[in-house]
PDB file of C-alpha atoms in Angstrom:
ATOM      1  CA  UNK A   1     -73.997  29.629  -0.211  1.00  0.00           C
ATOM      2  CA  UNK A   2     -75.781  33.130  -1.064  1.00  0.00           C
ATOM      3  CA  UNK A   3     -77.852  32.627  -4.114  1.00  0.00           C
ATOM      4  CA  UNK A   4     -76.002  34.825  -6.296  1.00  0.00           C
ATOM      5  CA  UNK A   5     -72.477  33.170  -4.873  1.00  0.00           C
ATOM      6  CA  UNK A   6     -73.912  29.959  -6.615  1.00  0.00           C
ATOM      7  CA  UNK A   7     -75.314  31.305  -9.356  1.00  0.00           C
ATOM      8  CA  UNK A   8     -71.556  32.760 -10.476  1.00  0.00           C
ATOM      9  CA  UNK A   9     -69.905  29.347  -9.587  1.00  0.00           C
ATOM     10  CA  UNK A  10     -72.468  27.451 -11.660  1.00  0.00           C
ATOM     11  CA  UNK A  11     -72.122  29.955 -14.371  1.00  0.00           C
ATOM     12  CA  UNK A  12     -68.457  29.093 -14.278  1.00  0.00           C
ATOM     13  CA  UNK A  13     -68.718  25.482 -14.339  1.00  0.00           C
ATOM     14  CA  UNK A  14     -71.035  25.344 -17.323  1.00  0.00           C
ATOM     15  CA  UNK A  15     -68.249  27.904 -18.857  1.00  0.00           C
ATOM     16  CA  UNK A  16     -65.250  25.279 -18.118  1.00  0.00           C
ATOM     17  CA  UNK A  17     -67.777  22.412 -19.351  1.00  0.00           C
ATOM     18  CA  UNK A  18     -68.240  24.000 -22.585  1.00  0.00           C
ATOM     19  CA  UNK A  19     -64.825  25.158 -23.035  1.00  0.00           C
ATOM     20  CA  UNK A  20     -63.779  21.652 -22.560  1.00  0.00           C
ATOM     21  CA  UNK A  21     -66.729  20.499 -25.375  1.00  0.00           C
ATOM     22  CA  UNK A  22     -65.026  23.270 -27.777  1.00  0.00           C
ATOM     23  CA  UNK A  23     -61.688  21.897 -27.744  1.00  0.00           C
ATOM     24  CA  UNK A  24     -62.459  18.614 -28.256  1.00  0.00           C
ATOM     25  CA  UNK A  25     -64.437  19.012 -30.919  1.00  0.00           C
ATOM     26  CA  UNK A  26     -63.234  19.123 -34.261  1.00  0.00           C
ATOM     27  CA  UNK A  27     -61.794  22.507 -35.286  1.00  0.00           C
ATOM     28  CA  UNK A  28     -64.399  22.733 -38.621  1.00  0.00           C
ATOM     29  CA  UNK A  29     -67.701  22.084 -39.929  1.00  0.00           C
ATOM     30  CA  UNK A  30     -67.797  18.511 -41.932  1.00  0.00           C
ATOM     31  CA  UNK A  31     -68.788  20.619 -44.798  1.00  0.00           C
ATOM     32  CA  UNK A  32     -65.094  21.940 -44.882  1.00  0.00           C
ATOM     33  CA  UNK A  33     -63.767  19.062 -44.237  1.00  0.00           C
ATOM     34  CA  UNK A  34     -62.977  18.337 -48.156  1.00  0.00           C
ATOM     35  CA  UNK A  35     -61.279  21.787 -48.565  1.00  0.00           C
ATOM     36  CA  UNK A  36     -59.211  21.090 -45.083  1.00  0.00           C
ATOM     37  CA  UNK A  37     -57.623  17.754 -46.780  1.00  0.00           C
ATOM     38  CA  UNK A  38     -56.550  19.551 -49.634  1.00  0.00           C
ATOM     39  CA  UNK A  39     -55.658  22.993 -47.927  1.00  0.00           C
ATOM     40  CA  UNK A  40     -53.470  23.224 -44.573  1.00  0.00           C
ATOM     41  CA  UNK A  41     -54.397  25.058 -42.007  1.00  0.00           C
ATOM     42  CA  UNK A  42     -52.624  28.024 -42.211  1.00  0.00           C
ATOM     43  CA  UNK A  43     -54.353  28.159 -45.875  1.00  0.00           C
ATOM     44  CA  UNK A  44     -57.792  28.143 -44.349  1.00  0.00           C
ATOM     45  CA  UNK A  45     -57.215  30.978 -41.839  1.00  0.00           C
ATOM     46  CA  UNK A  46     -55.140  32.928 -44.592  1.00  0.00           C
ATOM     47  CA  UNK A  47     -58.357  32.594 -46.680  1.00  0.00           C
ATOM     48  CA  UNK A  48     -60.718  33.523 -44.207  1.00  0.00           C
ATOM     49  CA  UNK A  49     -58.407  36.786 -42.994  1.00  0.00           C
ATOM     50  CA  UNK A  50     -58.143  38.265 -46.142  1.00  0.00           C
ATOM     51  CA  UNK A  51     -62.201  37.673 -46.701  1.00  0.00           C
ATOM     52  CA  UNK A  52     -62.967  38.901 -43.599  1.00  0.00           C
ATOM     53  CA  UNK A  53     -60.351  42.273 -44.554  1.00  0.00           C
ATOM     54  CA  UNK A  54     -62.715  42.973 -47.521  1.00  0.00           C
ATOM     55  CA  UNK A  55     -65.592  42.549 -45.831  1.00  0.00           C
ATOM     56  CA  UNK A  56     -64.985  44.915 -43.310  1.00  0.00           C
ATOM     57  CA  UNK A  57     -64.774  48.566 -43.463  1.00  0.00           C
ATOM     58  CA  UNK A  58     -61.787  50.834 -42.115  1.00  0.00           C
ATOM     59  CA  UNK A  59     -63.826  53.389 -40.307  1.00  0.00           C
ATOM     60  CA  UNK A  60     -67.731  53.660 -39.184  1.00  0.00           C
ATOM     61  CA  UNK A  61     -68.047  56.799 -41.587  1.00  0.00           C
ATOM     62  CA  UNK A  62     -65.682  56.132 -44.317  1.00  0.00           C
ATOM     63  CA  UNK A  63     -63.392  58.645 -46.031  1.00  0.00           C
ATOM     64  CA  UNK A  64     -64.632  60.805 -48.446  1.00  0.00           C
ATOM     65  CA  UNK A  65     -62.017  62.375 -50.554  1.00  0.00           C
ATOM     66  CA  UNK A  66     -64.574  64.824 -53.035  1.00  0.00           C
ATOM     67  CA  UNK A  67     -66.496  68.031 -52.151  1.00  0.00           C
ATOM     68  CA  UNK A  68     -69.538  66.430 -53.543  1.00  0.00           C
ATOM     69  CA  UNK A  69     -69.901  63.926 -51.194  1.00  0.00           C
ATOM     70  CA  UNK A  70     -71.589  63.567 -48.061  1.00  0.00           C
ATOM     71  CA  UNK A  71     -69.488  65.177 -45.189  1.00  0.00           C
ATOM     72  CA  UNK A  72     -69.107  62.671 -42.122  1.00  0.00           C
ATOM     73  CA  UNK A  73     -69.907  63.586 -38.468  1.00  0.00           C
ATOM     74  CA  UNK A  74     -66.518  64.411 -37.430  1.00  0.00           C
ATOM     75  CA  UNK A  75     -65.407  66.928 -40.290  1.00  0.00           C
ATOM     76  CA  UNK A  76     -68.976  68.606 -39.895  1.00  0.00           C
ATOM     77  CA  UNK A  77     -68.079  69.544 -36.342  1.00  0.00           C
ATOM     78  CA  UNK A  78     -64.372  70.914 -36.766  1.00  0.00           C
ATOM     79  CA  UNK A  79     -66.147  73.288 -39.202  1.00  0.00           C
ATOM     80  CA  UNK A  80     -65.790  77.022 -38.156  1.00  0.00           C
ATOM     81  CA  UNK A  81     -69.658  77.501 -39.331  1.00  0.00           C
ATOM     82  CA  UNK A  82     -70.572  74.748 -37.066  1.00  0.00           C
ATOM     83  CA  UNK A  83     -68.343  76.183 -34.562  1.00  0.00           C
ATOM     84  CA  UNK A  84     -69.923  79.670 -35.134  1.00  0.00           C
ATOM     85  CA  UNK A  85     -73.541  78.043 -34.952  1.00  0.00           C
ATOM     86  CA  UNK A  86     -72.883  76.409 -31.715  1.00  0.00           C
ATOM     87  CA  UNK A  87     -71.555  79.798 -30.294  1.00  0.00           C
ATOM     88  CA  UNK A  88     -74.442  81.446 -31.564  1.00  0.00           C
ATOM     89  CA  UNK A  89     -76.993  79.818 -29.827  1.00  0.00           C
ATOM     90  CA  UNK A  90     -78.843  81.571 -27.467  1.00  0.00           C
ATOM     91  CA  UNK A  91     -80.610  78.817 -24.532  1.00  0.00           C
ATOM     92  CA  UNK A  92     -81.035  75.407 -25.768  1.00  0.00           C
ATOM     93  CA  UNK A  93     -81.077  74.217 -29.052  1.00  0.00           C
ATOM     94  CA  UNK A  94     -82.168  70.288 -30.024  1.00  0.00           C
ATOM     95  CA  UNK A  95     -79.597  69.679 -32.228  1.00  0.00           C
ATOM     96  CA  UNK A  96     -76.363  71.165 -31.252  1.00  0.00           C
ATOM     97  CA  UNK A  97     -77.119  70.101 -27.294  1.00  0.00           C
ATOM     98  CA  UNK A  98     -78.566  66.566 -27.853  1.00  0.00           C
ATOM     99  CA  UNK A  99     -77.173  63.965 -25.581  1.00  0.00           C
ATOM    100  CA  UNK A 100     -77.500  61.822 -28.558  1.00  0.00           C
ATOM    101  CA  UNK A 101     -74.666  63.519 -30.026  1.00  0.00           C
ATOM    102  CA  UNK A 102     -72.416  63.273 -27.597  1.00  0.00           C
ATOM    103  CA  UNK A 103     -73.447  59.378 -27.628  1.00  0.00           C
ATOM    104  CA  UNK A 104     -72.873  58.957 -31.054  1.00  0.00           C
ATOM    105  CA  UNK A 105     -69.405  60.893 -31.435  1.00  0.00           C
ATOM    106  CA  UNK A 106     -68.718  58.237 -28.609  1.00  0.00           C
ATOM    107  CA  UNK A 107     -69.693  55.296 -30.086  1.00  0.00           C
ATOM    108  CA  UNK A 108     -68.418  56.186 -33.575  1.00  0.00           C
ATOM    109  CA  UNK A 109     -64.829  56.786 -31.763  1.00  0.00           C
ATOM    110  CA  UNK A 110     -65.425  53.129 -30.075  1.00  0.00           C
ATOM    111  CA  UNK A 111     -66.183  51.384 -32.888  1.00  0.00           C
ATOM    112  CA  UNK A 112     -63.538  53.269 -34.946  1.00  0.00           C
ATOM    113  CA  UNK A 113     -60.829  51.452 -32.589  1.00  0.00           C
ATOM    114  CA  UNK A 114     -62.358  48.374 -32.454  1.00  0.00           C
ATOM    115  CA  UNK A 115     -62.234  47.946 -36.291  1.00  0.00           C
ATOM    116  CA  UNK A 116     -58.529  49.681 -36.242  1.00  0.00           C
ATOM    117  CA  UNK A 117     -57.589  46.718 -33.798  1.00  0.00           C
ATOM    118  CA  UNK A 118     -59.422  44.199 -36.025  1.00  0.00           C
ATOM    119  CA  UNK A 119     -58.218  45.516 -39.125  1.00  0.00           C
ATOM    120  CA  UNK A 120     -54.712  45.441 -38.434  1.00  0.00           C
ATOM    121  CA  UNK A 121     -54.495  42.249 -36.402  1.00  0.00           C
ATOM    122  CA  UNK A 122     -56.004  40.831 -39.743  1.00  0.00           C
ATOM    123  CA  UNK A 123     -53.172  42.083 -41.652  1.00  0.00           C
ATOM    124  CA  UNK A 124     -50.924  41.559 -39.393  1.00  0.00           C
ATOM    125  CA  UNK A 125     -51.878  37.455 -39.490  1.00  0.00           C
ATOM    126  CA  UNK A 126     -51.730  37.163 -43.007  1.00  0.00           C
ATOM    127  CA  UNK A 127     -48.521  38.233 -42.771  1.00  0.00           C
ATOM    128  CA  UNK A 128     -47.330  36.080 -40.521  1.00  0.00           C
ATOM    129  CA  UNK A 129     -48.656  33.082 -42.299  1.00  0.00           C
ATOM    130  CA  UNK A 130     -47.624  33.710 -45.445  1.00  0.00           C
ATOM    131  CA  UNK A 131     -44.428  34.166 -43.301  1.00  0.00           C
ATOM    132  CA  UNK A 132     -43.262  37.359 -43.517  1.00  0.00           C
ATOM    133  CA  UNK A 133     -43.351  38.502 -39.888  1.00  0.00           C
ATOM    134  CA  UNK A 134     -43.540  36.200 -36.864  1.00  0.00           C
ATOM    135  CA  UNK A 135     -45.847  34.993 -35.539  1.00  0.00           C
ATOM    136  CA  UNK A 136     -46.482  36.264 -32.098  1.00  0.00           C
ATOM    137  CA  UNK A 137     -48.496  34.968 -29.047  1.00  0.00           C
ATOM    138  CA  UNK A 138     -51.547  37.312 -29.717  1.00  0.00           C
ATOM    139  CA  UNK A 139     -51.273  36.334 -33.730  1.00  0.00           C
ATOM    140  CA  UNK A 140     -51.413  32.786 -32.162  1.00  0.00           C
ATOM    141  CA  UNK A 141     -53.924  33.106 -30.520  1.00  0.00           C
ATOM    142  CA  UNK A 142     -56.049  34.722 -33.513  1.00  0.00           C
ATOM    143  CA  UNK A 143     -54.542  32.044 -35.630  1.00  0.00           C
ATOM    144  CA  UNK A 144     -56.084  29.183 -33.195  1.00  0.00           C
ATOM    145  CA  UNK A 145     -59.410  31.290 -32.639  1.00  0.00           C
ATOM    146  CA  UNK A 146     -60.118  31.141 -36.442  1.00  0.00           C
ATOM    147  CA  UNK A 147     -59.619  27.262 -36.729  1.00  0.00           C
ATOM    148  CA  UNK A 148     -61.969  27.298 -33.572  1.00  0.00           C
ATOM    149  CA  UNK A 149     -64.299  29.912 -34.800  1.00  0.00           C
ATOM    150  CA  UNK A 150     -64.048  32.042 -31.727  1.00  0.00           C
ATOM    151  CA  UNK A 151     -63.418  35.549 -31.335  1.00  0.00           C
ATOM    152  CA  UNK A 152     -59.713  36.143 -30.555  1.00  0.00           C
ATOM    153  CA  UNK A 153     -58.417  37.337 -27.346  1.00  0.00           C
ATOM    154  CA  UNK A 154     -57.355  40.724 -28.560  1.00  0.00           C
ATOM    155  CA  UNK A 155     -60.160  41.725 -30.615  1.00  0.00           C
ATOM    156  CA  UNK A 156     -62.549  40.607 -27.186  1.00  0.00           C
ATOM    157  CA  UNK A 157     -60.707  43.124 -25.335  1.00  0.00           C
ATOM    158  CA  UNK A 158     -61.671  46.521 -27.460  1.00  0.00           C
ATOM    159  CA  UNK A 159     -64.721  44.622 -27.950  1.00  0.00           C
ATOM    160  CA  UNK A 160     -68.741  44.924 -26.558  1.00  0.00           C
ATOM    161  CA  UNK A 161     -69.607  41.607 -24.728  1.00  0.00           C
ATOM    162  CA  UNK A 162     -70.701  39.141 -26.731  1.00  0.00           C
ATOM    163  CA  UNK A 163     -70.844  35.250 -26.536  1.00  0.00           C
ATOM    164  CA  UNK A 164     -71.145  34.528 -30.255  1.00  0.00           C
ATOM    165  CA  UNK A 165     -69.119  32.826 -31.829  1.00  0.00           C
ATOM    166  CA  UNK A 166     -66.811  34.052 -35.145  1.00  0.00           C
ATOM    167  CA  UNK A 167     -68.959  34.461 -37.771  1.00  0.00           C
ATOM    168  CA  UNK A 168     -71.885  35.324 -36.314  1.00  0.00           C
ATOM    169  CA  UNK A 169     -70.066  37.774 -33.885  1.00  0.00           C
ATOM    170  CA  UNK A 170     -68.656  39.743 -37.513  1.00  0.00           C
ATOM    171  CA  UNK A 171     -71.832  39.729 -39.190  1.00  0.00           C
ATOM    172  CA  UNK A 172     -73.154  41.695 -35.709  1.00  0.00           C
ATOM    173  CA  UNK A 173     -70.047  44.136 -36.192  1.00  0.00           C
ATOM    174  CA  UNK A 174     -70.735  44.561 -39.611  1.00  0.00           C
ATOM    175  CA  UNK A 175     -74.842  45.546 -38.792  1.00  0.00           C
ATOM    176  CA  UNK A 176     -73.988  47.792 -36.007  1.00  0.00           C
ATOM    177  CA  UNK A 177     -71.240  50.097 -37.970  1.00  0.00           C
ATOM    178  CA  UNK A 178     -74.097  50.358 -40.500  1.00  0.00           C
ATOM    179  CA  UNK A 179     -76.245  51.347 -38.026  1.00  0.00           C
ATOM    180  CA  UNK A 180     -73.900  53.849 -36.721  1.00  0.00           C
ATOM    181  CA  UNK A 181     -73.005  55.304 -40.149  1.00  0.00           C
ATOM    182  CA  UNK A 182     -76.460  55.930 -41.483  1.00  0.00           C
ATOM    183  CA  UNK A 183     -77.269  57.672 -38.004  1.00  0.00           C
ATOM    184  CA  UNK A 184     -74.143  59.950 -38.592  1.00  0.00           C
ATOM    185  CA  UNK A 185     -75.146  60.454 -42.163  1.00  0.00           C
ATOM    186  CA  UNK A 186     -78.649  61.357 -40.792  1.00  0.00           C
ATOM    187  CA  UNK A 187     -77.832  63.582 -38.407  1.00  0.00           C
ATOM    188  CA  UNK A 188     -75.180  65.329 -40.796  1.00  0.00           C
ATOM    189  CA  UNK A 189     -78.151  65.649 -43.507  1.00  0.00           C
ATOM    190  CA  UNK A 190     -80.385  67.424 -40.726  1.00  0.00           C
ATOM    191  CA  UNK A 191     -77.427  69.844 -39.893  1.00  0.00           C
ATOM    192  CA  UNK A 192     -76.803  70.962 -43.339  1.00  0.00           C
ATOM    193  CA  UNK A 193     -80.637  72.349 -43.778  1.00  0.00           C
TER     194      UNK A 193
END
């Protein structure tokens, strides 16, 4: 077998080995073990969607609703003066024709969708265990992925790779909009002077 043939199939096996170690192991920690025999399941993931709703935010940048706040990236650029600036300059210019720029519109819009699909799956299960829709196959699916701590199926899809688990995997989400906001902030700042 070519080297790198092997290395996938072993990769693979230790995958189906640990998948198999994840399901039989019990779905939480014994420290919640005393809140799961007094709460049902559906009580536990209920409680953890709607903390994990406030925790996160909507959009990278936020919405800002007063003049006197900080403009975010994307109203600064459908601006007719920033429009006019980037019309009016003659050769290059650092900040108008930064590949960073184009990076972090792109990563802003990424994120943006990731947190849109996140956001509304979340709202979309506490619905459905509180029983007010139905509960679908993907809802399911992020329904067994929270008793599991893994990330769901859906949310893996608009996702970045990652091979943490639930909680570990938000708190990563959580950093890297931050990260993304203050650059946009940053960046705004700089083209206000």
């Amino acid at each position: 077998m070519h080297p790198n043939a092997e290395k996938a199939y072993l990769e693979s096996q230790a995958k189906a080995f640990m998948d198999t170690i994840n399901s039989i192991e019990p779905h939480l920690s014994a420290g919640v073990q005393t809140i799961r025999e007094q709460w049902s399941e559906g009580e536990i993931v209920l409680e953890k969607a709607e903390g994990l709703l406030k925790k996160l935010p909507q959009t990278v940048e936020g919405i800002y609703e007063s003049d006197d706040t900080l403009m975010d990236l994307t109203h600064l650029l459908a601006l007719p003066s920033w429009t006019k600036y980037v019309a009016a300059i003659q050769g290059y210019d650092c900040l108008a024709n930064s590949a960073l720029l184009t990076i972090l519109r792109q990563e802003i819009h990424r994120f943006n969708r990731l947190l849109s699909v996140v956001c509304s799956s979340l709202r979309s299960l506490c619905l459905a265990v509180k029983g007010q829709i139905i509960l679908t196959d993907a809802l399911e699916d992020a329904y067994n992925s929270f008793l599991s701590m893994k990330m769901p199926t859906l949310w893996q899809l608009h996702s970045y790779e990652s091979c943490k688990p639930l909680g570990p995997w938000i708190a990563d989400l959580i950093e890297r909009v931050t990260f993304f906001k203050t650059w946009s902030k940053q960046f705004v700042t700089t083209a206000q002077q």
